[in-house]
Tab-separated table of C-alpha atoms and ligand atoms in Angstrom:
chain	number	residue	atom	x	y	z
H	1	MET	CA	5.563	-6.387	-10.455
H	2	SER	CA	5.349	-7.768	-13.976
H	3	ILE	CA	3.149	-10.784	-14.778
H	4	ARG	CA	6.275	-12.555	-15.909
H	5	LEU	CA	7.974	-12.197	-12.520
H	6	ARG	CA	4.784	-12.997	-10.651
H	7	LEU	CA	4.250	-16.165	-12.661
H	8	THR	CA	7.829	-17.277	-12.102
H	9	LEU	CA	7.670	-16.531	-8.381
H	10	TRP	CA	4.461	-18.483	-7.983
H	11	TYR	CA	5.769	-21.405	-9.826
H	12	SER	CA	9.157	-21.343	-8.026
H	13	GLY	CA	7.377	-21.042	-4.677
H	14	LEU	CA	5.289	-24.109	-5.444
H	15	LEU	CA	8.404	-25.952	-6.560
H	16	ALA	CA	10.224	-24.952	-3.333
H	17	VAL	CA	7.376	-26.350	-1.230
H	18	ALA	CA	7.445	-29.569	-3.266
H	19	ILE	CA	11.222	-29.876	-2.896
H	20	VAL	CA	11.094	-29.279	0.866
H	21	VAL	CA	8.318	-31.868	1.337
H	22	PHE	CA	10.149	-34.352	-0.850
H	23	GLY	CA	13.490	-33.757	0.937
H	24	VAL	CA	11.952	-34.115	4.399
H	25	LEU	CA	10.287	-37.313	3.262
H	26	ILE	CA	13.483	-38.814	1.866
H	27	TYR	CA	15.499	-37.799	4.924
H	28	THR	CA	12.943	-39.220	7.345
H	29	VAL	CA	12.696	-42.507	5.496
H	30	VAL	CA	16.491	-42.941	5.256
H	31	TYR	CA	16.970	-41.895	8.891
H	32	ARG	CA	14.251	-44.176	10.184
H	33	THR	CA	15.357	-47.248	8.248
H	34	THR	CA	19.034	-46.783	9.125
H	35	MET	CA	18.362	-46.171	12.806
H	36	ALA	CA	15.828	-48.983	12.943
H	37	GLU	CA	18.626	-51.412	11.993
H	38	VAL	CA	20.865	-50.191	14.809
H	39	GLN	CA	17.994	-50.178	17.284
H	40	LYS	CA	17.085	-53.729	16.397
H	41	GLN	CA	20.682	-54.861	16.917
H	42	LEU	CA	20.917	-53.075	20.283
H	43	GLN	CA	17.631	-54.540	21.483
H	44	GLN	CA	18.698	-57.966	20.427
H	45	ILE	CA	22.071	-57.723	22.218
H	46	SER	CA	20.414	-56.273	25.289
H	47	SER	CA	17.886	-59.062	25.541
H	48	SER	CA	20.451	-61.804	25.154
H	49	THR	CA	22.938	-60.372	27.630
H	50	GLU	CA	22.668	-62.147	30.961
H	51	VAL	CA	22.802	-60.003	34.091
H	52	TYR	CA	22.864	-61.539	37.549
H	53	PRO	CA	21.306	-59.490	40.274
H	54	THR	CA	22.745	-60.617	43.625
H	55	ARG	CA	21.766	-59.180	46.976
H	56	PHE	CA	24.367	-56.386	46.965
H	57	ASN	CA	25.770	-56.569	43.545
H	58	LEU	CA	25.167	-56.963	39.841
H	59	ALA	CA	27.262	-58.775	37.300
H	60	ILE	CA	27.243	-59.416	33.586
H	61	GLY	CA	27.062	-63.136	33.048
H	62	LYS	CA	27.176	-64.214	29.445
H	63	LEU	CA	27.503	-61.641	26.701
H	64	SER	CA	25.345	-61.909	23.605
H	65	SER	CA	26.868	-63.861	20.753
H	66	SER	CA	26.323	-60.902	18.389
H	67	PHE	CA	28.295	-58.560	20.636
H	68	ASP	CA	30.959	-56.927	18.461
H	69	PRO	CA	33.580	-55.118	20.567
H	70	ASN	CA	34.417	-52.847	17.604
H	71	THR	CA	31.025	-51.143	17.528
H	72	ILE	CA	29.031	-52.119	20.622
H	73	TYR	CA	29.637	-50.963	24.199
H	74	ILE	CA	27.945	-52.367	27.288
H	75	GLN	CA	27.758	-50.642	30.653
H	76	LEU	CA	26.044	-51.883	33.801
H	77	VAL	CA	24.836	-49.430	36.468
H	78	SER	CA	23.631	-50.522	39.891
H	79	TYR	CA	21.206	-48.630	42.119
H	80	THR	CA	20.156	-48.852	45.689
H	81	GLN	CA	17.093	-46.875	46.570
H	82	ASN	CA	18.875	-44.181	48.542
H	83	GLN	CA	21.717	-43.778	46.112
H	84	ASN	CA	21.848	-42.422	42.563
H	85	GLY	CA	23.548	-45.362	40.983
H	86	GLN	CA	27.139	-46.240	40.153
H	87	ILE	CA	28.807	-47.913	37.276
H	88	ARG	CA	29.299	-51.562	38.176
H	89	GLN	CA	30.772	-52.985	35.080
H	90	MET	CA	31.792	-52.137	31.519
H	91	THR	CA	32.879	-54.256	28.632
H	92	GLN	CA	36.549	-54.219	27.895
H	93	ASN	CA	36.294	-52.019	24.832
H	94	MET	CA	35.132	-49.063	26.974
H	95	PHE	CA	38.602	-48.780	28.486
H	96	ARG	CA	40.710	-47.186	25.815
H	97	SER	CA	44.153	-48.581	25.260
H	98	ASP	CA	45.181	-45.342	23.514
H	99	ASN	CA	45.605	-42.144	25.505
H	100	ARG	CA	42.090	-41.025	25.088
H	101	GLU	CA	39.701	-40.886	28.009
H	102	GLU	CA	37.840	-44.009	28.792
H	103	LEU	CA	34.238	-44.145	27.614
H	104	THR	CA	31.411	-43.925	30.111
H	105	PHE	CA	27.739	-43.552	29.323
H	106	PRO	CA	25.854	-41.043	31.448
H	107	PHE	CA	22.925	-42.692	33.251
H	108	PRO	CA	19.627	-41.369	34.671
H	109	PRO	CA	18.813	-41.038	38.403
H	110	TYR	CA	16.961	-43.924	40.074
H	111	GLN	CA	13.450	-42.466	39.621
H	112	ASN	CA	13.900	-41.850	35.887
H	113	VAL	CA	15.062	-45.303	34.929
H	114	GLN	CA	13.015	-46.824	32.111
H	115	THR	CA	13.329	-48.813	28.903
H	116	ARG	CA	14.300	-46.391	26.156
H	117	PHE	CA	16.691	-45.321	23.415
H	118	VAL	CA	18.790	-42.222	24.010
H	119	GLU	CA	21.127	-40.422	21.687
H	120	ARG	CA	24.258	-39.030	23.354
H	121	LYS	CA	27.277	-37.088	22.210
H	122	ILE	CA	30.271	-38.194	24.224
H	123	ASN	CA	33.701	-36.645	23.603
H	124	GLY	CA	32.285	-35.244	20.375
H	125	LEU	CA	31.195	-38.648	19.111
H	126	SER	CA	27.625	-39.841	18.647
H	127	TYR	CA	26.195	-42.903	20.349
H	128	LEU	CA	22.773	-44.509	20.411
H	129	ILE	CA	22.153	-46.187	23.773
H	130	TYR	CA	19.467	-48.686	24.635
H	131	GLU	CA	18.653	-48.706	28.339
H	132	THR	CA	16.875	-51.582	30.101
H	133	PRO	CA	16.055	-51.478	33.825
H	134	ILE	CA	17.129	-54.543	35.845
H	135	VAL	CA	14.519	-55.645	38.312
H	136	VAL	CA	14.644	-58.402	40.953
H	137	LYS	CA	12.054	-60.815	39.728
H	138	GLU	CA	10.761	-61.943	43.088
H	139	THR	CA	10.449	-58.483	44.727
H	140	GLY	CA	9.984	-56.262	41.685
H	141	VAL	CA	12.651	-53.902	43.049
H	142	LEU	CA	14.718	-51.940	40.539
H	143	VAL	CA	18.365	-52.636	41.176
H	144	GLY	CA	20.194	-51.618	38.036
H	145	LEU	CA	20.323	-50.454	34.458
H	146	LEU	CA	21.808	-52.215	31.466
H	147	GLN	CA	23.074	-49.770	28.794
H	148	VAL	CA	23.919	-51.168	25.373
H	149	GLY	CA	25.354	-48.444	23.144
H	150	ALA	CA	26.486	-48.257	19.544
H	151	PHE	CA	28.763	-45.740	17.933
H	152	THR	CA	26.571	-43.948	15.334
H	153	GLY	CA	29.208	-41.530	14.058
H	154	ARG	CA	29.208	-43.117	10.655
H	155	GLU	CA	25.435	-42.948	10.359
H	156	GLU	CA	25.541	-39.331	11.583
H	157	ALA	CA	28.109	-38.502	8.905
H	158	LEU	CA	25.848	-40.163	6.354
H	159	PHE	CA	22.864	-38.137	7.497
H	160	GLN	CA	24.920	-34.964	7.451
H	161	GLN	CA	25.978	-35.743	3.923
H	162	LEU	CA	22.407	-36.517	2.929
H	163	ARG	CA	21.243	-33.218	4.422
H	164	THR	CA	23.934	-31.310	2.516
H	165	ILE	CA	23.077	-33.095	-0.709
H	166	LEU	CA	19.362	-32.419	-0.252
H	167	TRP	CA	19.934	-28.721	0.499
H	168	LEU	CA	22.306	-28.291	-2.409
H	169	ALA	CA	20.151	-30.234	-4.835
H	170	GLY	CA	17.111	-28.261	-3.679
H	171	LEU	CA	18.809	-24.885	-4.067
H	172	VAL	CA	20.349	-25.752	-7.412
H	173	SER	CA	17.125	-27.083	-8.870
H	174	LEU	CA	15.187	-24.118	-7.471
H	175	SER	CA	17.567	-21.610	-9.047
H	176	ALA	CA	17.556	-23.540	-12.318
H	177	ALA	CA	13.767	-23.669	-12.215
H	178	PHE	CA	13.592	-19.921	-11.515
H	179	ALA	CA	15.887	-19.126	-14.429
H	180	LEU	CA	14.018	-21.531	-16.701
H	181	GLY	CA	10.707	-20.101	-15.490
H	182	MET	CA	11.822	-16.569	-16.342
H	183	PHE	CA	12.938	-17.736	-19.763
H	184	LEU	CA	9.780	-19.709	-20.464
H	185	SER	CA	7.446	-16.998	-19.241
H	186	ARG	CA	9.220	-14.468	-21.400
H	187	LYS	CA	8.827	-16.787	-24.348
H	188	ALA	CA	5.187	-17.432	-23.512
H	189	LEU	CA	4.418	-13.739	-22.992
H	190	ARG	CA	6.306	-12.513	-26.037
H	191	PRO	CA	3.195	-12.681	-28.283
H	192	ILE	CA	1.305	-10.599	-25.694
H	193	ASN	CA	4.103	-8.042	-25.827
H	194	LYS	CA	3.781	-7.988	-29.581
H	195	VAL	CA	0.034	-7.449	-29.292
H	196	MET	CA	0.652	-4.680	-26.755
H	197	GLU	CA	3.210	-2.941	-28.952
H	198	ALA	CA	0.893	-3.097	-31.946
H	199	ALA	CA	-2.020	-1.799	-29.865
H	200	GLU	CA	0.133	1.068	-28.531
H	201	GLN	CA	1.176	1.935	-32.062
H	202	ILE	CA	-2.458	2.065	-33.140
H	203	GLN	CA	-3.418	4.069	-30.068
H	204	SER	CA	-0.686	6.669	-30.506
H	205	GLY	CA	-1.208	7.071	-34.261
H	206	SER	CA	-4.255	8.416	-36.033
H	207	GLU	CA	-4.558	5.486	-38.416
H	208	LEU	CA	-7.603	3.487	-37.352
H	209	GLY	CA	-7.297	1.086	-40.269
H	210	LEU	CA	-4.247	-0.635	-38.724
H	211	ARG	CA	-4.714	-4.159	-37.379
H	212	ILE	CA	-2.637	-6.279	-35.015
H	213	PRO	CA	-0.774	-8.908	-37.061
H	214	ARG	CA	-2.018	-12.398	-36.278
H	215	ASP	CA	0.648	-15.058	-36.727
H	216	LYS	CA	-0.385	-17.432	-33.953
H	217	PRO	CA	-2.524	-20.515	-34.232
H	218	ASN	CA	-5.916	-20.526	-32.604
H	219	ASP	CA	-4.670	-20.201	-29.018
H	220	GLU	CA	-5.601	-17.619	-26.372
H	221	ILE	CA	-3.334	-14.952	-27.887
H	222	GLY	CA	-4.774	-15.599	-31.329
H	223	ARG	CA	-8.268	-15.196	-29.947
H	224	LEU	CA	-7.249	-12.044	-28.051
H	225	THR	CA	-5.819	-10.632	-31.281
H	226	ASP	CA	-9.052	-11.450	-33.109
H	227	THR	CA	-11.114	-9.811	-30.384
H	228	LEU	CA	-8.968	-6.670	-30.408
H	229	ASN	CA	-9.041	-6.521	-34.192
H	230	GLY	CA	-12.820	-6.963	-34.145
H	231	MET	CA	-13.059	-4.174	-31.602
H	232	LEU	CA	-10.859	-1.944	-33.745
H	233	SER	CA	-13.060	-2.630	-36.778
H	234	ARG	CA	-16.119	-1.621	-34.790
H	235	ILE	CA	-14.415	1.515	-33.498
H	236	GLU	CA	-13.283	2.364	-37.014
H	237	SER	CA	-16.741	1.945	-38.495
H	238	ALA	CA	-18.351	3.840	-35.607
H	239	TYR	CA	-15.813	6.630	-36.100
H	240	LYS	CA	-16.450	6.702	-39.847
H	241	HIS	CA	-20.175	6.738	-39.247
H	242	LEU	CA	-19.735	9.611	-36.797
H	243	GLU	CA	-17.639	11.544	-39.301
H	244	GLU	CA	-20.202	10.930	-42.021
H	245	THR	CA	-23.008	12.035	-39.721
H	246	ASN	CA	-21.063	15.152	-38.786
H	247	ALA	CA	-20.368	15.947	-42.430
H	248	ALA	CA	-24.044	15.347	-43.289
H	249	GLN	CA	-25.058	17.585	-40.407
H	250	ARG	CA	-22.731	20.342	-41.555
H	251	ARG	CA	-24.020	19.997	-45.112
H	252	PHE	CA	-27.556	20.078	-43.818
H	253	VAL	CA	-27.001	23.263	-41.826
H	254	SER	CA	-25.244	25.005	-44.702
H	255	ASP	CA	-27.904	23.879	-47.229
H	256	ALA	CA	-30.687	24.923	-44.878
H	257	SER	CA	-29.239	28.376	-44.333
H	258	HIS	CA	-28.705	28.736	-48.063
H	259	GLU	CA	-32.306	27.754	-48.766
H	260	LEU	CA	-33.560	30.172	-46.143
H	261	ARG	CA	-31.448	32.999	-47.482
H	262	THR	CA	-32.990	32.902	-50.972
H	263	PRO	CA	-36.574	33.740	-49.918
H	264	LEU	CA	-35.269	36.238	-47.367
H	265	THR	CA	-33.332	38.061	-50.084
H	266	THR	CA	-36.438	38.241	-52.265
H	267	ILE	CA	-38.535	39.496	-49.330
H	268	ARG	CA	-35.941	42.146	-48.423
H	269	GLY	CA	-35.632	43.271	-52.060
H	270	ASN	CA	-39.404	43.720	-52.358
H	271	ILE	CA	-39.589	45.551	-49.028
H	272	ASP	CA	-36.781	47.889	-50.126
H	273	LEU	CA	-38.648	48.584	-53.341
H	274	LEU	CA	-41.869	49.344	-51.450
H	275	GLN	CA	-40.045	51.603	-48.974
H	276	LYS	CA	-38.410	53.593	-51.759
H	277	MET	CA	-41.682	53.918	-53.601
H	278	LEU	CA	-43.510	55.086	-50.456
H	279	ALA	CA	-40.753	57.629	-49.692
H	280	ALA	CA	-40.968	59.041	-53.220
H	281	GLY	CA	-44.799	59.122	-52.999
H	282	ASP	CA	-44.585	61.485	-50.019
H	283	GLU	CA	-43.291	64.308	-52.266
H	284	ALA	CA	-45.984	66.698	-53.511
H	285	ASP	CA	-45.508	65.909	-57.205
H	286	PRO	CA	-48.580	63.929	-58.296
H	287	ALA	CA	-46.590	61.950	-60.810
H	288	GLY	CA	-43.893	61.490	-58.180
H	289	PRO	CA	-40.111	61.791	-58.659
H	290	SER	CA	-40.026	58.266	-59.992
H	291	GLY	CA	-42.329	59.377	-62.731
H	292	LEU	CA	-44.734	56.481	-61.997
H	293	SER	CA	-48.441	56.898	-62.262
H	294	GLU	CA	-50.700	55.949	-59.363
H	295	ALA	CA	-51.930	52.854	-61.271
H	296	ALA	CA	-48.382	51.660	-61.964
H	297	ARG	CA	-47.423	52.144	-58.344
H	298	LYS	CA	-50.440	50.152	-57.236
H	299	GLN	CA	-49.563	47.323	-59.583
H	300	ILE	CA	-45.938	47.239	-58.440
H	301	THR	CA	-47.097	47.248	-54.821
H	302	GLN	CA	-49.479	44.344	-55.439
H	303	GLU	CA	-46.793	42.337	-57.217
H	304	ALA	CA	-44.267	42.978	-54.447
H	305	ILE	CA	-46.756	41.923	-51.769
H	306	ALA	CA	-47.645	38.783	-53.767
H	307	ASP	CA	-43.919	37.977	-54.033
H	308	ILE	CA	-43.450	38.497	-50.319
H	309	ALA	CA	-46.474	36.303	-49.547
H	310	ASP	CA	-45.167	33.554	-51.863
H	311	GLU	CA	-41.713	33.575	-50.341
H	312	ALA	CA	-43.144	33.657	-46.814
H	313	ARG	CA	-45.227	30.575	-47.660
H	314	ARG	CA	-42.192	28.879	-49.143
H	315	MET	CA	-40.169	29.713	-46.062
H	316	SER	CA	-42.840	28.490	-43.736
H	317	SER	CA	-43.063	25.145	-45.578
H	318	LEU	CA	-39.258	24.955	-45.602
H	319	VAL	CA	-39.112	25.618	-41.869
H	320	ASN	CA	-41.785	22.960	-41.287
H	321	ASN	CA	-39.783	20.476	-43.313
H	322	LEU	CA	-36.596	21.343	-41.465
H	323	LEU	CA	-38.420	20.841	-38.208
H	324	SER	CA	-39.572	17.381	-39.313
H	325	LEU	CA	-36.007	16.410	-40.226
H	326	ALA	CA	-34.615	17.813	-36.984
H	327	ARG	CA	-37.144	15.604	-35.176
H	328	ALA	CA	-36.027	12.652	-37.274
H	329	ASP	CA	-32.404	13.316	-36.305
H	330	ALA	CA	-33.319	13.549	-32.639
H	331	GLY	CA	-34.870	10.070	-32.833
H	332	TYR	CA	-38.379	11.462	-32.354
H	333	GLN	CA	-41.016	8.718	-32.079
H	334	VAL	CA	-44.613	9.483	-32.975
H	335	GLU	CA	-47.626	7.935	-31.306
H	336	MET	CA	-48.932	4.914	-33.190
H	337	GLU	CA	-52.362	3.353	-33.295
H	338	LYS	CA	-54.188	0.753	-35.347
H	339	LEU	CA	-55.631	2.411	-38.460
H	340	PRO	CA	-57.968	1.163	-41.184
H	341	LEU	CA	-55.784	1.753	-44.250
H	342	LEU	CA	-58.593	2.054	-46.818
H	343	GLN	CA	-60.138	5.026	-45.036
H	344	LEU	CA	-56.785	6.743	-44.711
H	345	VAL	CA	-55.954	6.306	-48.412
H	346	GLU	CA	-59.421	7.498	-49.466
H	347	GLU	CA	-58.976	10.605	-47.323
H	348	ALA	CA	-55.594	11.316	-48.955
H	349	ALA	CA	-57.144	10.786	-52.400
H	350	ARG	CA	-60.014	13.145	-51.618
H	351	ARG	CA	-57.722	15.911	-50.397
H	352	ALA	CA	-55.338	15.404	-53.327
H	353	SER	CA	-58.119	16.138	-55.772
H	354	PHE	CA	-58.061	19.774	-54.585
H	355	LEU	CA	-54.372	20.224	-55.366
H	356	PRO	CA	-53.392	22.340	-58.380
H	357	ARG	CA	-52.386	20.020	-61.210
H	358	LYS	CA	-52.118	19.606	-64.923
H	359	ALA	CA	-52.242	15.810	-65.005
H	360	ALA	CA	-55.335	13.652	-64.522
H	361	TRP	CA	-55.849	12.248	-60.996
H	362	ASN	CA	-56.984	8.609	-60.832
H	363	VAL	CA	-57.488	6.413	-57.791
H	364	GLY	CA	-57.726	2.622	-57.637
H	365	PRO	CA	-57.880	-0.226	-57.521
H	366	LEU	CA	-57.899	-0.151	-53.723
H	367	ASP	CA	-59.893	-3.349	-53.024
H	368	VAL	CA	-56.860	-5.130	-51.462
H	369	LEU	CA	-57.141	-2.564	-48.664
H	370	GLU	CA	-60.573	-3.892	-47.562
H	371	GLY	CA	-60.265	-4.785	-43.897
H	372	VAL	CA	-56.499	-4.061	-43.814
H	373	TRP	CA	-55.229	-2.333	-40.688
H	374	VAL	CA	-51.808	-0.935	-40.088
H	375	CYS	CA	-50.087	0.320	-36.995
H	376	GLY	CA	-49.189	3.934	-37.593
H	377	ASN	CA	-49.739	7.642	-37.145
H	378	ARG	CA	-52.542	9.012	-39.300
H	379	ASP	CA	-51.114	12.522	-39.756
H	380	TYR	CA	-47.655	11.364	-40.679
H	381	LEU	CA	-48.931	8.714	-43.119
H	382	LEU	CA	-51.134	11.340	-44.775
H	383	GLN	CA	-48.118	13.673	-44.979
H	384	LEU	CA	-46.096	10.914	-46.646
H	385	LEU	CA	-48.794	10.174	-49.244
H	386	PHE	CA	-49.143	13.886	-49.905
H	387	ILE	CA	-45.427	14.278	-50.565
H	388	LEU	CA	-45.602	11.481	-53.165
H	389	ILE	CA	-48.830	12.774	-54.763
H	390	GLU	CA	-47.629	16.402	-54.882
H	391	ASN	CA	-44.390	15.281	-56.500
H	392	GLY	CA	-46.425	13.272	-59.026
H	393	PHE	CA	-48.396	16.405	-59.920
H	394	LYS	CA	-45.305	18.622	-59.934
H	395	TYR	CA	-43.310	16.429	-62.262
H	396	THR	CA	-46.153	15.370	-64.594
H	397	PRO	CA	-46.944	18.217	-67.008
H	398	ASP	CA	-49.563	16.086	-68.771
H	399	GLY	CA	-50.759	12.480	-68.553
H	400	GLU	CA	-51.957	10.981	-65.307
H	401	VAL	CA	-51.068	10.393	-61.682
H	402	ARG	CA	-52.580	7.251	-60.151
H	403	LEU	CA	-52.822	5.966	-56.594
H	404	PHE	CA	-53.464	2.234	-56.146
H	405	ALA	CA	-52.732	-0.538	-53.679
H	406	VAL	CA	-51.150	-4.000	-53.916
H	407	ARG	CA	-50.616	-6.749	-51.394
H	408	LYS	CA	-47.598	-9.069	-50.959
H	409	GLY	CA	-47.844	-11.542	-48.063
H	410	ASP	CA	-48.110	-9.649	-44.828
H	411	ARG	CA	-47.184	-6.354	-46.439
H	412	VAL	CA	-49.339	-3.908	-48.270
H	413	GLY	CA	-48.016	-1.448	-50.880
H	414	LEU	CA	-49.464	1.976	-51.672
H	415	VAL	CA	-48.243	3.052	-55.107
H	416	VAL	CA	-48.244	6.578	-56.551
H	417	ALA	CA	-47.444	6.199	-60.253
H	418	ASP	CA	-47.195	8.967	-62.794
H	419	THR	CA	-46.495	9.341	-66.490
H	420	GLY	CA	-44.320	12.401	-65.918
H	421	ILE	CA	-40.740	13.411	-66.655
H	422	GLY	CA	-39.226	10.422	-64.827
H	423	ILE	CA	-35.876	10.359	-63.050
H	424	ASP	CA	-32.470	9.798	-64.542
H	425	GLU	CA	-30.724	6.572	-63.504
H	426	GLN	CA	-27.816	8.456	-61.955
H	427	ASP	CA	-30.182	10.616	-59.880
H	428	LEU	CA	-32.191	7.688	-58.509
H	429	PRO	CA	-29.813	6.744	-55.642
H	430	HIS	CA	-29.784	10.372	-54.414
H	431	ILE	CA	-33.394	11.526	-54.556
H	432	PHE	CA	-33.942	10.549	-50.900
H	433	ASP	CA	-30.973	12.689	-49.825
H	434	ARG	CA	-31.684	15.983	-48.134
H	435	PHE	CA	-31.791	19.002	-50.475
H	436	TYR	CA	-31.140	16.799	-53.490
H	437	ARG	CA	-33.019	17.880	-56.586
H	438	ALA	CA	-32.464	16.254	-59.958
H	439	ASP	CA	-31.292	18.664	-62.610
H	440	PRO	CA	-34.549	18.888	-64.624
H	441	SER	CA	-36.415	20.088	-61.532
H	442	ARG	CA	-33.989	22.834	-60.511
H	443	GLY	CA	-35.296	26.255	-61.368
H	444	VAL	CA	-38.262	24.690	-63.222
H	445	THR	CA	-40.492	23.400	-60.434
H	446	SER	CA	-40.639	24.838	-56.960
H	447	GLY	CA	-39.302	22.650	-54.203
H	448	THR	CA	-36.614	22.247	-51.601
H	449	GLY	CA	-35.418	18.686	-52.078
H	450	LEU	CA	-36.561	17.734	-48.575
H	451	GLY	CA	-39.896	16.026	-49.322
H	452	LEU	CA	-38.594	12.556	-50.138
H	453	SER	CA	-36.127	12.484	-47.226
H	454	ILE	CA	-39.029	13.258	-44.875
H	455	ALA	CA	-41.142	10.585	-46.638
H	456	LYS	CA	-38.343	8.056	-46.155
H	457	TRP	CA	-38.042	8.894	-42.447
H	458	ILE	CA	-41.811	8.485	-41.957
H	459	ALA	CA	-41.743	5.139	-43.810
H	460	GLU	CA	-38.884	3.859	-41.633
H	461	MET	CA	-40.625	5.048	-38.497
H	462	HIS	CA	-43.542	2.791	-39.510
H	463	ARG	CA	-41.190	-0.149	-40.115
H	464	GLY	CA	-41.972	0.241	-43.794
H	465	THR	CA	-39.906	0.859	-46.924
H	466	LEU	CA	-40.099	3.346	-49.735
H	467	GLU	CA	-39.218	2.052	-53.203
H	468	VAL	CA	-38.965	3.840	-56.509
H	469	GLN	CA	-38.972	2.789	-60.140
H	470	SER	CA	-38.564	5.334	-62.877
H	471	ARG	CA	-37.768	5.822	-66.546
H	472	PRO	CA	-36.812	9.285	-67.851
H	473	GLY	CA	-39.538	10.593	-70.110
H	474	GLN	CA	-41.948	7.779	-69.188
H	475	GLY	CA	-42.796	8.315	-65.559
H	476	SER	CA	-42.093	7.187	-62.013
H	477	ALA	CA	-43.752	4.932	-59.455
H	478	PHE	CA	-43.168	5.354	-55.723
H	479	ALA	CA	-44.321	2.457	-53.515
H	480	LEU	CA	-44.729	2.649	-49.764
H	481	TRP	CA	-44.660	-0.852	-48.213
H	482	LEU	CA	-46.168	-1.210	-44.764
H	483	PRO	CA	-46.492	-4.279	-42.539
H	484	VAL	CA	-50.117	-5.290	-42.022
H	485	ALA	CA	-51.201	-5.214	-38.385
H	486	ALA	CA	-52.465	-8.543	-37.065
W	1	LIG	P1	-38.633	18.510	-54.219
W	1	LIG	O1	-39.748	17.857	-54.894
W	1	LIG	O2	-39.004	19.543	-53.242
W	1	LIG	O3	-37.555	18.945	-55.146
W	1	LIG	P2	-38.209	15.879	-53.100
W	1	LIG	O4	-37.318	15.409	-52.034
W	1	LIG	O5	-39.644	15.620	-52.962
W	1	LIG	O6	-37.900	17.383	-53.296
W	1	LIG	O7	-37.722	15.204	-54.433
W	1	LIG	C1	-36.358	15.163	-54.734
W	1	LIG	C2	-36.150	15.153	-56.244
W	1	LIG	O8	-36.605	13.895	-56.777
W	1	LIG	C3	-36.953	16.167	-56.976
W	1	LIG	O9	-36.290	17.408	-57.020
W	1	LIG	C4	-37.093	15.555	-58.346
W	1	LIG	O10	-35.943	15.822	-59.094
W	1	LIG	C5	-37.143	14.087	-58.071
W	1	LIG	N1	-38.533	13.572	-58.032
W	1	LIG	C6	-39.298	13.323	-56.969
W	1	LIG	N2	-40.496	12.828	-57.324
W	1	LIG	C7	-40.491	12.767	-58.674
W	1	LIG	C8	-41.462	12.357	-59.653
W	1	LIG	N3	-42.650	11.894	-59.327
W	1	LIG	N4	-41.099	12.432	-60.966
W	1	LIG	C9	-39.884	12.889	-61.326
W	1	LIG	N5	-38.935	13.308	-60.437
W	1	LIG	C10	-39.248	13.244	-59.154
């Protein structure tokens, strides 16, 4: 059942109950007041009608002055204790002059006589009768019954009419209310329908950028529209993010396999060369079919093995880097502890001095690190500093590479600055991307383009940031900012 129909039914049901209660109330009030008038008149006539109880008989003495023979009928019934009563006397108007039967009121048996009002239908006409027992004052013996009746046909007709009017009015207003309710609920629910249609359109299409038009003021529907639109925006951005992540993942896999293939090709080439040379060396000819002397063969063998060793090293570092990034993607969290930063930086500086380099290696000032502790993982922080220092050495053919520390509020910065080749402005936003290498480095310096993306991941894992400033031809400065542990 639709909401529209349910709403209308509820509301019509409530209205029906209200109409019924109201109708019953009106009817009761009108009935009571009208009948109360008649009852009062009957009681009054009854009390002022004189009845004479004699020893064997009863007689109406004086009739009440308000007795109206057109509407009021009086009947006197006498009882003896072993007999069920008989009509003693009636007023003249109970004997019909026309051909119709004469009017007699039915009366109760002796033991049921009491003061009361009774409604009777006699010859199809309605009467209200007031009955008063007649008792001999001295003995208290019941001897008769005085019945004063009024024709209530007109009142009955009035009540009948009232009932019909109430029923009709009730039914008409209920049907009108139902129709109006259907109309109003359709009008009220139309904006919801519009929202539904728009939502269905968005759901069935592939366009996530669509939004539900919002033409309502700030009512419930307007707010619903806003909520749905907000939800759609979130879904859209989540979807975009997912697509970007997927694309990045695909790029990563293809770049990684490409990078792995290069050293493998070199290794296979060298192995092929060695195999061929060994096969040719098996022949008896001392100079060999290749015409190479023993010394030349030895040199070629040594070079091939050196190549293979180099490529294997490169591959192993590449695989290590890939592993680090795979961990980063999997949301890997390293164990953290409180570390004295000065010691850690001094250790990195000491180890860096053994790295092959052309530039001068300078350390300091580091005094801001006195007594500074950070929350972090020693190995990973050392790895990060090494990536920055190695890059400094790689991209600084002459000049110097310096490591120093600065402090800003509750953050401490470790800066690796060099006077090397610098980075072009258009390359700067990309150097933290995986496999990205700026043009001057390609084919000139060895590298995979993964170092800085690993460094960035480590910095973020430590709730730190990695910033870079660089000028082509003048040098670069990489700063790692870490929050100081309390
Ligand atoms: P790799 O050094 O293996 O190429 P990185 O991710 O460490 O990869 O660096 C990405 C690129 O950023 C490098 O290829 C290089 O072009 C540039 N870069 C990084 N550090 C420096 C630096 N100190 N000076 C100049 N260029 C740099």
